[in-house]
Coordinates of C-alpha atoms in Angstrom, one line a residue:
X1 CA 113.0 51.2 -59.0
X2 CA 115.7 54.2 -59.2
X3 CA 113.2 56.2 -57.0
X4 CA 112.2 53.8 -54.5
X5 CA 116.5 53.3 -53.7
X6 CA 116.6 57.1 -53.9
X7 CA 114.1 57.9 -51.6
X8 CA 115.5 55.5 -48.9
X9 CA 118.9 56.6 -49.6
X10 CA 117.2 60.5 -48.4
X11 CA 115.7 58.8 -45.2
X12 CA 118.5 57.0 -44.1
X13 CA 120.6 60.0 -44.4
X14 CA 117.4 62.1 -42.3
X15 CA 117.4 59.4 -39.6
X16 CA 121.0 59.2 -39.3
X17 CA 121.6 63.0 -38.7
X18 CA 122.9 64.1 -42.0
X19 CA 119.6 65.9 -43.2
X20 CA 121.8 68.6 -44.6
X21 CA 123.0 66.0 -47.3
X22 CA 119.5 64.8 -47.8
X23 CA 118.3 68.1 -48.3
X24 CA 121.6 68.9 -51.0
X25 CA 121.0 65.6 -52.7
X26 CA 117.0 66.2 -53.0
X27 CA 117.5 69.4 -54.6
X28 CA 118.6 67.1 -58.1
X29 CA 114.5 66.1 -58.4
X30 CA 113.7 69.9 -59.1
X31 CA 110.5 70.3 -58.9
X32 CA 108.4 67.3 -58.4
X33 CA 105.4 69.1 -59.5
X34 CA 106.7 69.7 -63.4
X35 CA 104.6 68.1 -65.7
X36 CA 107.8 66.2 -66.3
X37 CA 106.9 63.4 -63.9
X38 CA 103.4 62.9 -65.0
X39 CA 102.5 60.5 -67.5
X40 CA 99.2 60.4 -69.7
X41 CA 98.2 56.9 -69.1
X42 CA 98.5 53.9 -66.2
X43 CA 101.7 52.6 -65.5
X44 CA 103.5 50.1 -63.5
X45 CA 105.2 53.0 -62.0
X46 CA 101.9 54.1 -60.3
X47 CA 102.6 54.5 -56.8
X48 CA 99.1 53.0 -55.4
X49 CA 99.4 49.2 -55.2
X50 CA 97.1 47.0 -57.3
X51 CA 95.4 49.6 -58.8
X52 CA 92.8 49.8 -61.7
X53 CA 94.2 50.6 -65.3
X54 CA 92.7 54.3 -65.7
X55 CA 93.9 56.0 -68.4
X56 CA 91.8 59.4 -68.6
X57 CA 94.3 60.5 -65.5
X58 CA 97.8 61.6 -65.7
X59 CA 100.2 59.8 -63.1
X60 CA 102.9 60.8 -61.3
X61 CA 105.6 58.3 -61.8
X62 CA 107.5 59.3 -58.3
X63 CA 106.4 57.2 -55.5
X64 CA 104.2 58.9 -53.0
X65 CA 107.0 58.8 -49.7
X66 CA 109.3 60.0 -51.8
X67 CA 107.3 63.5 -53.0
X68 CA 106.5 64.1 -49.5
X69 CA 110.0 63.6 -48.1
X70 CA 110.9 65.3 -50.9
X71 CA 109.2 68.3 -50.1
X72 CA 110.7 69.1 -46.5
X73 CA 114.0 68.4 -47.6
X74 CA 114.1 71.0 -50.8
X75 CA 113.2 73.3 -48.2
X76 CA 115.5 73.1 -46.5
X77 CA 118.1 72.2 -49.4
X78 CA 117.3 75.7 -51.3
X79 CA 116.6 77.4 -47.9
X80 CA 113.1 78.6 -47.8
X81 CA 110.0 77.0 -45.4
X82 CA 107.6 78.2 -47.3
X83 CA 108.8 76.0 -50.0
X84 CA 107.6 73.4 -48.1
X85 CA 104.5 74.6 -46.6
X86 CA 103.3 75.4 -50.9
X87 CA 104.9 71.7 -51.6
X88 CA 103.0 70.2 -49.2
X89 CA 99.6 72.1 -50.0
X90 CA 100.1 71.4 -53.3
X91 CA 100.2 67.9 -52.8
X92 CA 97.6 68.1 -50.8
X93 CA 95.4 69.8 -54.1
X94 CA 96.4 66.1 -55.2
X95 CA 95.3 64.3 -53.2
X96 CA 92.1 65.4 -52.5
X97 CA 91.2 65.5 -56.4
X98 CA 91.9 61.5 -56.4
X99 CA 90.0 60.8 -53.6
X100 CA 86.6 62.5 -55.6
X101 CA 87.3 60.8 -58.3
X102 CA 84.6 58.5 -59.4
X103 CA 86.2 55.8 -60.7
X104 CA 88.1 54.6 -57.3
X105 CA 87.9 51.6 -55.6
X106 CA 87.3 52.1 -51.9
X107 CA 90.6 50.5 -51.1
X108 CA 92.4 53.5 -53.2
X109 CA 90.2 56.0 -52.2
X110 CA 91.2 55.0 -48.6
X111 CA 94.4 55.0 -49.3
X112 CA 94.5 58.6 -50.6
X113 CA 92.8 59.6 -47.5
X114 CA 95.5 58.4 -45.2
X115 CA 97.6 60.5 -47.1
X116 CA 95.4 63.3 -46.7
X117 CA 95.8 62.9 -42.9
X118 CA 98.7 62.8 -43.0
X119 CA 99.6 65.8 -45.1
X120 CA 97.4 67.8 -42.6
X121 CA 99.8 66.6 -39.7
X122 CA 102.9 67.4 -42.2
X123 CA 101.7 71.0 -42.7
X124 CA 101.3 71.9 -38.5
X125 CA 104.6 70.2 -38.1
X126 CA 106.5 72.7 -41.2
X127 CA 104.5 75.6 -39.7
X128 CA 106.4 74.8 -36.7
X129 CA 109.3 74.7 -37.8
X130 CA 109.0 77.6 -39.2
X131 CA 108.2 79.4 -35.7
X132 CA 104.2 80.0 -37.1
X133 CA 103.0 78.8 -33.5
X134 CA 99.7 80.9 -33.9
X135 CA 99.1 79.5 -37.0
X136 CA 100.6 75.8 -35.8
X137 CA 98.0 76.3 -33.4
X138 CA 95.1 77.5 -35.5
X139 CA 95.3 74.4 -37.6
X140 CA 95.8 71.6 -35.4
X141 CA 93.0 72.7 -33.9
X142 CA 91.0 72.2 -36.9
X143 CA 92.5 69.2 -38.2
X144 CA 90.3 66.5 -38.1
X145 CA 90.9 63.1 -37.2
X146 CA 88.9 59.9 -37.1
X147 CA 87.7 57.9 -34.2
X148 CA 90.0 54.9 -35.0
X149 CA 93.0 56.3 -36.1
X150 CA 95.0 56.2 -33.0
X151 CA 98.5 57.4 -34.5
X152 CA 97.4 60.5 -36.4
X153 CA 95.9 61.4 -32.7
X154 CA 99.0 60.6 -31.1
X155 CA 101.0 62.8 -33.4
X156 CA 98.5 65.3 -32.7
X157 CA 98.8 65.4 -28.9
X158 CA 103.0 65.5 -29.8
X159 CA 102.1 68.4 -31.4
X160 CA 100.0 70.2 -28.8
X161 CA 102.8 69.7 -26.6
X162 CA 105.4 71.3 -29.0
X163 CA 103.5 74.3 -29.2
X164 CA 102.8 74.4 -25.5
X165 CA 99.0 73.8 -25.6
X166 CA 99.1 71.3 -22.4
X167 CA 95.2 71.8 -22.1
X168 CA 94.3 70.5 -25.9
X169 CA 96.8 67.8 -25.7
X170 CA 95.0 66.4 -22.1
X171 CA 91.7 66.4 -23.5
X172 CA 92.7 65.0 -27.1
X173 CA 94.4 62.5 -24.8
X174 CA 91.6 61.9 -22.8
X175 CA 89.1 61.6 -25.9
X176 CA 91.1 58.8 -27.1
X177 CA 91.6 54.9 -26.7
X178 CA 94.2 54.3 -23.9
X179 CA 96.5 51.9 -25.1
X180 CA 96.9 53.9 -28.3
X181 CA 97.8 57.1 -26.9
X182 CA 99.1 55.8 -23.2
X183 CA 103.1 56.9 -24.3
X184 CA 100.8 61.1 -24.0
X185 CA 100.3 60.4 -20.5
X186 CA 104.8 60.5 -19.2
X187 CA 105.0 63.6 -21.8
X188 CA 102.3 65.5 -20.1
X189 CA 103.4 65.1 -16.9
X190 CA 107.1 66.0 -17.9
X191 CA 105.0 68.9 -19.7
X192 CA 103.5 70.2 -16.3
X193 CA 106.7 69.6 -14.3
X194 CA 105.3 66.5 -12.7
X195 CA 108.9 64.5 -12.9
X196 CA 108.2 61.9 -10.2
X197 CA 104.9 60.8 -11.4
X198 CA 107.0 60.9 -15.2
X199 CA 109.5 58.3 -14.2
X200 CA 106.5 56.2 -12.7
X201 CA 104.6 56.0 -15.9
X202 CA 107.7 55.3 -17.9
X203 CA 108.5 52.5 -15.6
X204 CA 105.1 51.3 -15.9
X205 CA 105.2 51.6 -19.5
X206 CA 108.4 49.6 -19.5
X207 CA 106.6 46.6 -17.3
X208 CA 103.7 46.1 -18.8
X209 CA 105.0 43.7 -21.3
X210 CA 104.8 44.8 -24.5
X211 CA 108.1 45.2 -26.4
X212 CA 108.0 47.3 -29.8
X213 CA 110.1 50.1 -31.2
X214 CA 109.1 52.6 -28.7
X215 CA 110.9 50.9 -26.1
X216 CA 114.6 52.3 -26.2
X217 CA 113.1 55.5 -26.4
X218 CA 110.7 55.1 -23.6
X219 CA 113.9 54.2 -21.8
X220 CA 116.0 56.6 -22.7
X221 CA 113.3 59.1 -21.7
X222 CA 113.8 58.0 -18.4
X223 CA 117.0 59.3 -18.2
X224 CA 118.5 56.6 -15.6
X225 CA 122.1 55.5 -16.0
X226 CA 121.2 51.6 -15.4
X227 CA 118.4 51.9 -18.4
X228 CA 120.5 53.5 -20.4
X229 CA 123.4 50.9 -19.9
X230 CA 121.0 47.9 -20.0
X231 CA 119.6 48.9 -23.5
X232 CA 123.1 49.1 -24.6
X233 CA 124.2 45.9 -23.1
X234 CA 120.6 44.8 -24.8
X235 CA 122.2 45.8 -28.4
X236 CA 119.7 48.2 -28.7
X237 CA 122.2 51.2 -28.9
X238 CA 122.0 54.1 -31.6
X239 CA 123.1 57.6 -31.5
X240 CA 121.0 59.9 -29.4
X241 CA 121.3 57.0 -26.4
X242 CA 124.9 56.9 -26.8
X243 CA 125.4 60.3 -26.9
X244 CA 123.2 60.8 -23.5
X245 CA 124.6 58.0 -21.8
X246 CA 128.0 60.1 -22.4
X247 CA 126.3 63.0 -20.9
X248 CA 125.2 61.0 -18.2
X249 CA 128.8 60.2 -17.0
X250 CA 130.3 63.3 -17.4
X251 CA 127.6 64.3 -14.6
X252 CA 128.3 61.1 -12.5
X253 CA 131.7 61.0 -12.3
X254 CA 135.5 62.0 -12.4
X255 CA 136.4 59.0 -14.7
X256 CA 133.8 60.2 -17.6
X257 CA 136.8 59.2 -19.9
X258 CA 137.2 55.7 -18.9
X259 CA 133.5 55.1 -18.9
X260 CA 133.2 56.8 -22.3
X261 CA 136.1 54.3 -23.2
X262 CA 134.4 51.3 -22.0
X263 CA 131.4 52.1 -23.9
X264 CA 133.3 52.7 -27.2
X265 CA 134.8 49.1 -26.6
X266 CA 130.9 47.7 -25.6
X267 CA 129.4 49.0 -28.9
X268 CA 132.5 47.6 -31.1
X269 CA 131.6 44.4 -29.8
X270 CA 127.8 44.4 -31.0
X271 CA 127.2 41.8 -33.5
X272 CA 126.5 43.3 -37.1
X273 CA 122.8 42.0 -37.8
X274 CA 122.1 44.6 -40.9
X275 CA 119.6 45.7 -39.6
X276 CA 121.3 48.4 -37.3
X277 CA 124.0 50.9 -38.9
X278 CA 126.9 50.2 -35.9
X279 CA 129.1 53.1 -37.2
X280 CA 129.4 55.7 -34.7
X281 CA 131.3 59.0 -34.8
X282 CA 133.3 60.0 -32.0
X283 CA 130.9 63.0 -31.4
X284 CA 128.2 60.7 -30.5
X285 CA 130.5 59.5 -27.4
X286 CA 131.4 63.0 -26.8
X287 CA 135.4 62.6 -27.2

């Protein structure tokens, strides 16, 4: 229990911008890979759900998300990527030695493939961070992915076009199902300078009627004052669309500081659901 309110206590710090004290607190774990955190026999601490009692396996009694969270942010907490490229390896070693295990059910060994996947997507993303691009590249292009697995392809394509490889994200995007991966089609045309036909696709993306969590940042992709206002009128508002919106009338106008004003006073007045952290610095609204 103390792990699984740790580890979201480290990814709500990430996702609200203060990954530097993530990274600081993360550094208390040491290394996840100790034999420490293993245990000799099954426990309810396992972190695959409704799995079989096998005892001829030591288990590692940290939750999966949290080792792999974990691993980026000691990185960066003790100040060495390749920290994280080993962690993530390593884990890797791990995962692949569960899934030949012959005592799996195929709803575990599935399981321990997704993570697998994963992992792979994990490692290209670290080696860009760490300004590898030849190597980035290397292994994305090797990196497999199955036929059905629409999000692991969409993070690929992202990934093409972070390294600048426009040509293997078009065809990836091309091999693959449309409405999975139809977000890839705006980013490559923003990729190739194609602005006009971007904000079409956005737009269209917007229309078509399908509302999930993509659709404040489909919006604020679009970089249009009105979108931008609407989402916030919507009570869809969080930090990076604040802080654009900001930018957006300091560009517009002479009065930046009376709109700025008038948005401080809009998001005040956004019911608290708890589901949406409503605190907002002053740096997000740029005063």
């Amino acid at each position: 229990m103390i792990f699984s309110l740790f580890y979201t206590r480290l990814a709500c710090l990430e996702l609200s911008g203060n990954t530097i004290i993530a990274a600081q607190e993360s550094k208390a774990l040491e290394d996840l890979s100790s034999t420490f955190y293993y245990v000799d026999q099954a426990s309810a601490t396992s972190d695959v759900e409704n799995e079989e009692k096998h005892t001829n396996y030591p288990r590692h009694i940290v939750p999966w998300p949290l080792r792999v969270l974990a691993v980026r942010l000691q990185s960066i907490g003790f100040g060495d990527s390749r920290r994280g490229i080993g962690g993530l390896y390593e884990i890797g070693l791990e995962a692949r030695r569960e899934i030949m295990r012959p005592d799996l059910s195929p709803a575990e060994r599935s399981i321990w493939k997704e993570r697998l996947s994963d992992l792979g997507i994990r490692s290209v993303n670290a080696l860009i961070e760490m300004g590898d691009l030849s190597t980035a590249r290397r292994s994305l292009h090797n990196l497999q992915t199955s036929g059905s697995d629409e999000t692991n392809k969409l993070r690929k394509v992202l990934l093409f076009l972070l390294i600048g490889d426009i040509d293997a994200a078009k065809q990836l995007s091309g091999e693959s199902d449309e409405t999975g991966i139809s977000i890839s089609k705006p980013l490559l045309s923003m990729a190739e300078g194609h602005y006009d036909d971007a904000v079409t696709e956005w737009q269209a993306l917007l229309e078509s009627g399908s509302k999930g969590t993509d659709t404040a940042i489909i919006s604020q992709n679009m970089a249009a004052r009105q979108v931008l206002e609407s989402l916030v009128h919507g009570g869809q508002s969080f930090g990076g669309l604040i802080f654009n919106l900001s930018t957006v009338y300091e560009l517009c106008s002479d009065k930046s500081g009376q709109l700025k004003a008038g948005l401080v006073d809009l998001v005040a007045k956004e019911p608290a659901t708890g589901h949406t952290n409503l605190d907002r610095p002053n740096a997000d609204f740029k005063l």
